[in-house]
XYZ file of N, CA and C in Angstrom:
444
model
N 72.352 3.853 177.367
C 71.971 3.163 178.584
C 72.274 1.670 178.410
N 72.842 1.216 179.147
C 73.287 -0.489 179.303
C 72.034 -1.126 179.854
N 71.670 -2.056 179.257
C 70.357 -2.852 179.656
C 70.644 -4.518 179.394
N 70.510 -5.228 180.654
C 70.105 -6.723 180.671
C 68.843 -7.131 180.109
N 69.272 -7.879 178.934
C 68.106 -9.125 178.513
C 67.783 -9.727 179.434
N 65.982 -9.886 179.478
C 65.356 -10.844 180.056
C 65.255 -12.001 179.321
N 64.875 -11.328 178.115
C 64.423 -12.732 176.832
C 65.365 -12.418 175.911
N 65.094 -13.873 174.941
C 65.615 -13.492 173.445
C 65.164 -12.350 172.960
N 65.714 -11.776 172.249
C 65.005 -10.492 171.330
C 65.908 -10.392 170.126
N 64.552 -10.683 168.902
C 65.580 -11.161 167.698
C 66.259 -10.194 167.027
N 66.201 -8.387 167.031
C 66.843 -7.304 166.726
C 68.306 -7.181 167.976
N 67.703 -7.441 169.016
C 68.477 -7.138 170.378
C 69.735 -8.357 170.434
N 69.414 -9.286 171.009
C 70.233 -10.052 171.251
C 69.780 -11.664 172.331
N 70.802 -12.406 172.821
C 70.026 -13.574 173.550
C 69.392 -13.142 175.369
N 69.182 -13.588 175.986
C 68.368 -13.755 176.976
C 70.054 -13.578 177.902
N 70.513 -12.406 179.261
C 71.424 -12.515 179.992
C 72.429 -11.318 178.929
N 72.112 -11.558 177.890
C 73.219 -10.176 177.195
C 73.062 -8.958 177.894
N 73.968 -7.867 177.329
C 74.344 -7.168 177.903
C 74.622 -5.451 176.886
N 73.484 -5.250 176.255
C 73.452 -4.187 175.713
C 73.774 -2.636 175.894
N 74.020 -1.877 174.862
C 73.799 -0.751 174.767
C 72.507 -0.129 173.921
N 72.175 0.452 174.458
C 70.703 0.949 173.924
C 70.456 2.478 174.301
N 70.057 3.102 173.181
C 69.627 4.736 173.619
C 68.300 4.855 174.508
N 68.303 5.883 175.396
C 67.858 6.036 176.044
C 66.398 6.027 176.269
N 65.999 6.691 174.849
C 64.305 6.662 175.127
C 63.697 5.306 174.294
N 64.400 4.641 173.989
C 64.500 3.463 173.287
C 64.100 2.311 174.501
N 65.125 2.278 175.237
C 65.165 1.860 176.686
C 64.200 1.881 177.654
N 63.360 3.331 177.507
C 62.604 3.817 178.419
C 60.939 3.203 177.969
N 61.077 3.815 176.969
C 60.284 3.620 175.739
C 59.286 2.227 175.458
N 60.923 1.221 174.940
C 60.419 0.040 174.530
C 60.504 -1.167 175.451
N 61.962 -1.278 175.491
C 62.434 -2.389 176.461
C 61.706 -2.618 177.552
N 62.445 -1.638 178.721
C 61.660 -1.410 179.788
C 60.591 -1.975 180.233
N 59.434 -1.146 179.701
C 57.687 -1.245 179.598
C 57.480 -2.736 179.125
N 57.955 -3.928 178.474
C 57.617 -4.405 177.926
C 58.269 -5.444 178.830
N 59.410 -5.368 179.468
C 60.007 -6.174 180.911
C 60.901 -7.011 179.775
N 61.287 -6.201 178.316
C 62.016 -7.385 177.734
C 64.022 -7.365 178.545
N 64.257 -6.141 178.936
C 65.021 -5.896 179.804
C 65.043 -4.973 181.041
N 66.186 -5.141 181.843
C 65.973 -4.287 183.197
C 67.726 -3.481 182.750
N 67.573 -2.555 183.485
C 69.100 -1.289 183.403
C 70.026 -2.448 183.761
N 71.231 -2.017 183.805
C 72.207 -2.656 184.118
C 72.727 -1.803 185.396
N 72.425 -1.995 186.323
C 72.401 -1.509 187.798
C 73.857 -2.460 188.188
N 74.064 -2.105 189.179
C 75.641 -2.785 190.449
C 74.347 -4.658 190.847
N 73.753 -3.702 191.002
C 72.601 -5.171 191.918
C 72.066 -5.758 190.624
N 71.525 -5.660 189.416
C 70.809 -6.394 188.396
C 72.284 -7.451 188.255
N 73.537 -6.303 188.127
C 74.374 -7.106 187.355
C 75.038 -8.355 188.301
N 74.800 -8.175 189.192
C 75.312 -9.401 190.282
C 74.303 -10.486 190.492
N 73.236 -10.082 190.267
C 71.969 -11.062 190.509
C 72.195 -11.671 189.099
N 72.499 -10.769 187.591
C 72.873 -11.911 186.457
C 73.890 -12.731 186.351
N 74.758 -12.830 187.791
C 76.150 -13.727 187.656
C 75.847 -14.091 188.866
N 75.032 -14.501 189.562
C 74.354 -15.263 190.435
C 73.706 -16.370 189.683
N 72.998 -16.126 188.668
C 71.725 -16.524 188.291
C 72.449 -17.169 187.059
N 73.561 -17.150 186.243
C 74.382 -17.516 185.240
C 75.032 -18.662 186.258
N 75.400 -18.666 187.516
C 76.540 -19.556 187.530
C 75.430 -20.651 188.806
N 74.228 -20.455 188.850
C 72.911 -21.230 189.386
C 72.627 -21.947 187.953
N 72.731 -21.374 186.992
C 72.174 -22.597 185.542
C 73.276 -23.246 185.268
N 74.481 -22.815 185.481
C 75.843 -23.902 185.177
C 76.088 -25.077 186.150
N 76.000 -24.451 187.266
C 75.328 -25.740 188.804
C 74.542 -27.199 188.419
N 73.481 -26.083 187.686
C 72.313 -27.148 187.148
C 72.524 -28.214 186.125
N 73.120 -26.793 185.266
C 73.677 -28.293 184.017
C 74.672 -29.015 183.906
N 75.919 -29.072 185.153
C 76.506 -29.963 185.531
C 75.719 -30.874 185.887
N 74.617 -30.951 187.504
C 74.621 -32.041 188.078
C 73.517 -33.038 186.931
N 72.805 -32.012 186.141
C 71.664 -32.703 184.721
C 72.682 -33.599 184.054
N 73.907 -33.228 183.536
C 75.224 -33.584 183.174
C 75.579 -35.159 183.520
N 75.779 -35.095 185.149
C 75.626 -36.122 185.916
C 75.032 -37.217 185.932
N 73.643 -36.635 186.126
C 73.030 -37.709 186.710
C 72.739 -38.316 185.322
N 72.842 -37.527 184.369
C 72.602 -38.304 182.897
C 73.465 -39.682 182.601
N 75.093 -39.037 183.023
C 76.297 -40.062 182.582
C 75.826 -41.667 184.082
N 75.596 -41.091 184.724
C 75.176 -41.866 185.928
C 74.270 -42.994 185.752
N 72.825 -42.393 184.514
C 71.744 -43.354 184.597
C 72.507 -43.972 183.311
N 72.694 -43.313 182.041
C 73.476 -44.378 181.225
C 74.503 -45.498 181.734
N 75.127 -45.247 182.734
C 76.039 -46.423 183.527
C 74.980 -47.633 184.017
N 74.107 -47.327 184.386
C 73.249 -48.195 184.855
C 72.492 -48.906 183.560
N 72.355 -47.956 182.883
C 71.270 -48.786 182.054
C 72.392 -49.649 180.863
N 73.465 -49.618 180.880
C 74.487 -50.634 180.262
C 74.429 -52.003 181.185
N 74.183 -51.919 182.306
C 73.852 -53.428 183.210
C 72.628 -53.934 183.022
N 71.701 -53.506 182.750
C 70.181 -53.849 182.379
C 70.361 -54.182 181.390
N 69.022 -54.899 180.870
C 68.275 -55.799 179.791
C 66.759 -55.890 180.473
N 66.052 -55.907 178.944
C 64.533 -55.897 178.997
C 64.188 -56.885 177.907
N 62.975 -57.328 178.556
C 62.756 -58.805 177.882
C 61.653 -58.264 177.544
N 61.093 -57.981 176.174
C 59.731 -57.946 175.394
C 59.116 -58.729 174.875
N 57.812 -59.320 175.118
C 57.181 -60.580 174.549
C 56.351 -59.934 173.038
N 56.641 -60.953 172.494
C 55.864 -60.558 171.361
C 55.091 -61.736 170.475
N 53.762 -61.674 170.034
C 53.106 -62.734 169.671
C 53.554 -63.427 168.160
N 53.673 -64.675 168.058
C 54.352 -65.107 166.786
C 53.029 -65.347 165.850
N 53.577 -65.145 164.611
C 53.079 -65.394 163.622
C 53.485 -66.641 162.819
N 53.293 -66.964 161.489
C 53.345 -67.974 160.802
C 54.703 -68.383 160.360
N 55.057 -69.652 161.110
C 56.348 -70.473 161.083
C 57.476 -69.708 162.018
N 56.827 -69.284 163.325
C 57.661 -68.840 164.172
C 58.279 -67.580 164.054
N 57.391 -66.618 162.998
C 58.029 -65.242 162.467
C 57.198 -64.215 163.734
N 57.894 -63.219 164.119
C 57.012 -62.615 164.662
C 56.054 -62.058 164.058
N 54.749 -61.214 164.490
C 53.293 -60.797 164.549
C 53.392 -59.457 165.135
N 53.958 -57.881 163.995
C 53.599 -56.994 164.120
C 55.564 -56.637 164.822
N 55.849 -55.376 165.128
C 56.927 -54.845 165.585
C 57.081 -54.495 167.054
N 58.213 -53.762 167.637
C 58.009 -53.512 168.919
C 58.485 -52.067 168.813
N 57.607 -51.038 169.865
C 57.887 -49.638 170.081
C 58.822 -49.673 170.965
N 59.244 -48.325 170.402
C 59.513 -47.568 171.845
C 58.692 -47.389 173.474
N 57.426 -47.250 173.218
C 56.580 -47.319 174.133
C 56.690 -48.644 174.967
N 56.319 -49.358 174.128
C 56.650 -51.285 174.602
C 57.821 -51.197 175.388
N 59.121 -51.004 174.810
C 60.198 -50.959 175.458
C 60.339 -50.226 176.659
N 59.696 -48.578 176.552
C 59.598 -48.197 178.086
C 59.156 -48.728 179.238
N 57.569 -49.173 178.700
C 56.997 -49.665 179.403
C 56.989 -51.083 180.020
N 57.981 -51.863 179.340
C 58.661 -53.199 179.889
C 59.789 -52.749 180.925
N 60.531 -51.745 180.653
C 61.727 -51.250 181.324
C 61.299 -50.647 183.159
N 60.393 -49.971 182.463
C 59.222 -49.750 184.112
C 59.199 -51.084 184.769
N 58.566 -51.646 184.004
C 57.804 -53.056 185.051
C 58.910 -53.647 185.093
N 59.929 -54.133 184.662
C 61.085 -55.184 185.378
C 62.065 -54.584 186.003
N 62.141 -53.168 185.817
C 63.074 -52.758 186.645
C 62.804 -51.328 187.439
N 61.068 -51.060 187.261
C 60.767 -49.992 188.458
C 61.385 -48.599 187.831
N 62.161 -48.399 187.147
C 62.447 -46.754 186.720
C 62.042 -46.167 185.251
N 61.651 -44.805 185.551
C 61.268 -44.368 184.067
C 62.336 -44.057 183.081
N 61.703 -44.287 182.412
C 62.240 -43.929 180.972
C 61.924 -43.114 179.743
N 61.843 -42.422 179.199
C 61.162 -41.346 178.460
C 60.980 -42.181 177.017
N 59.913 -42.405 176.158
C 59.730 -43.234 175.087
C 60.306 -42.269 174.072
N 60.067 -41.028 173.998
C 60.723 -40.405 172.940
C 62.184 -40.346 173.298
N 62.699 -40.537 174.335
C 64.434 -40.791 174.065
C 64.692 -42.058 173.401
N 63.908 -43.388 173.225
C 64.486 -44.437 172.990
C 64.859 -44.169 171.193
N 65.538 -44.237 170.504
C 66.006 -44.031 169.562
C 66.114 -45.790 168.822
N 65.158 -46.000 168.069
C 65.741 -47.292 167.443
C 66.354 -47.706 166.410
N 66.887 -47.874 165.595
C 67.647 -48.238 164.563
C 66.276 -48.485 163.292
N 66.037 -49.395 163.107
C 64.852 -49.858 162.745
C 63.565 -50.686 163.487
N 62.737 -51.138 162.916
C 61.515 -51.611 163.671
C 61.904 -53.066 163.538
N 61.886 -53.355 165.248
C 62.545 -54.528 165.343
C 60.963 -55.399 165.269
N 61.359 -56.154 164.215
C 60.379 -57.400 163.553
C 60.555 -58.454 164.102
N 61.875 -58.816 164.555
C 62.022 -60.095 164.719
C 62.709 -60.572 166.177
N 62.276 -62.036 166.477
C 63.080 -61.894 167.896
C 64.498 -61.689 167.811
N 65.138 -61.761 168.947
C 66.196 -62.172 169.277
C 66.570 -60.628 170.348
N 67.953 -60.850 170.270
C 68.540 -59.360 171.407
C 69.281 -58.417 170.360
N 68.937 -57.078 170.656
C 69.155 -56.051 169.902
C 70.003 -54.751 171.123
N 70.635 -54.244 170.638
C 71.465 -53.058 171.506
C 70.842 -51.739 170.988
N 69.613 -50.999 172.089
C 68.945 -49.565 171.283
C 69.592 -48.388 172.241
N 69.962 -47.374 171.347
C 70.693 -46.288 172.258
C 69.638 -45.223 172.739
N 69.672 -45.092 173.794
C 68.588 -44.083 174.583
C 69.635 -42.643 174.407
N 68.746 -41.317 174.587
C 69.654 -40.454 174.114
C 68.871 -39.605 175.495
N 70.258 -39.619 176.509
C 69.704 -38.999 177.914
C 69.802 -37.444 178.038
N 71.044 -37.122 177.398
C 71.346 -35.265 177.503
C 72.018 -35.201 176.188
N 71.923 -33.756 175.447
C 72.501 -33.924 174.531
C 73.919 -34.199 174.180
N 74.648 -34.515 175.034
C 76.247 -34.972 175.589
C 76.086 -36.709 175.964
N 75.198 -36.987 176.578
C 75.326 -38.507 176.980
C 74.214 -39.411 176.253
N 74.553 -40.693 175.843
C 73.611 -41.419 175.246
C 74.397 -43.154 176.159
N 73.038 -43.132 176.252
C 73.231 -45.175 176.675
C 72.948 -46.011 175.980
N 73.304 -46.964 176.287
C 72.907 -48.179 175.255
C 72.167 -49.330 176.249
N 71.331 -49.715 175.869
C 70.406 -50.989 176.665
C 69.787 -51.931 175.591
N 70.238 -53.058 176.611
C 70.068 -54.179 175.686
C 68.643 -54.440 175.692
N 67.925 -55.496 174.411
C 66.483 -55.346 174.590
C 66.337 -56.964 173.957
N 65.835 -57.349 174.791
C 65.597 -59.090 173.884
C 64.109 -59.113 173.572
N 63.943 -59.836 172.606
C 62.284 -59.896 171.789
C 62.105 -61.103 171.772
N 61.109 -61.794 172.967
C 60.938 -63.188 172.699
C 59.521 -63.335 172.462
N 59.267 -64.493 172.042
C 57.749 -64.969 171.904
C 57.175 -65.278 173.075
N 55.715 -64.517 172.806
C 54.873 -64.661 174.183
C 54.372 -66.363 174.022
C-alpha cells in the first residue's frame, strides 16, 4: 500500500514522502496514529498543492528577507553608553540594546537573537554587526557607540 507522510517518522521517512508499506502495517500502525494517509488520486494532488503553497512561501520569506537587508545597509543606530574612567566606556552593549535602539530611531523590529556580534563592543566608536535574516540572506547595519 502507498502511503503519504504526515510527519517525520524516523524508521519511515520525512514529512510529504511517499512510501510503500504492507498492508496491515498501514492499517495497523500508520493510519490509526494519522502518521500517514493512502496515497489516493485526491491525497496526492492536495500533496502537490500543498508542496508548491510552501515553495510560494519560501520565496516571498526569501524576499522580503533580501528586501529588509537592503534597507537595513542605509540605516545606522546610535547607542549611548555611560563612560567610565578617562573616557573608557562603562560596561558593553547587547544585542538587546541594539534592537531596542533600532525600534526607537527607526520604528521597525528587529529580532535580538538575529543580531550576531563579533565581539562585545566595549568601546565607542562605529562598528558594522551582521544581522542574520533567512538562512540565505544576512545584512549588515552600522551601529555607533557614543557616550551618554
Amino acid at each position: 500500500m502507498k502511503i503519504i507522510l504526515l510527519q517525520d517518522e524516523k524508521k519511515l521517512g520525512k514529512k510529504g514522502d511517499i512510501i510503500e508499506a504492507s498492508d496491515g502495517y498501514a492499517r495497523n500502525y500508520i493510519l490509526p496514529k494519522k502518521i500517514g494517509v493512502e496515497a489516493t488520486a485526491k491525497n496526492m494532488n492536495d500533496l502537490k498543492l500543498h508542496k508548491a503553497n510552501e515553495e510560494k512561501v519560501a520565496q516571498e520569506q526569501l524576499d522580503a528577507a533580501k528586501e529588509f537587508a537592503a534597507l537595513l545597509e542605509t540605516k545606522e543606530v546610535v547607542v549611548l553608553m555611560k563612560a567610565g574612567e578617562g573616557g573608557r566606556a562603562f560596561g558593553s552593549v547587547s544585542s538587546k540594546e541594539i534592537a531596542t535602539a533600532f525600534k526607537e530611531q527607526h520604528g521597525l523590529e528587529l529580532d535580538k537573537k538575529k543580531i550576531q556580534l563579533p565581539d562585545a563592543l566595549k568601546s565607542f566608536g562605529a562598528y558594522e554587526v551582521t544581522i542574520k535574516l533567512h538562512p540565505q540572506v544576512s545584512g549588515k547595519l552600522r551601529v555607533k557607540v557614543q557616550e551618554a
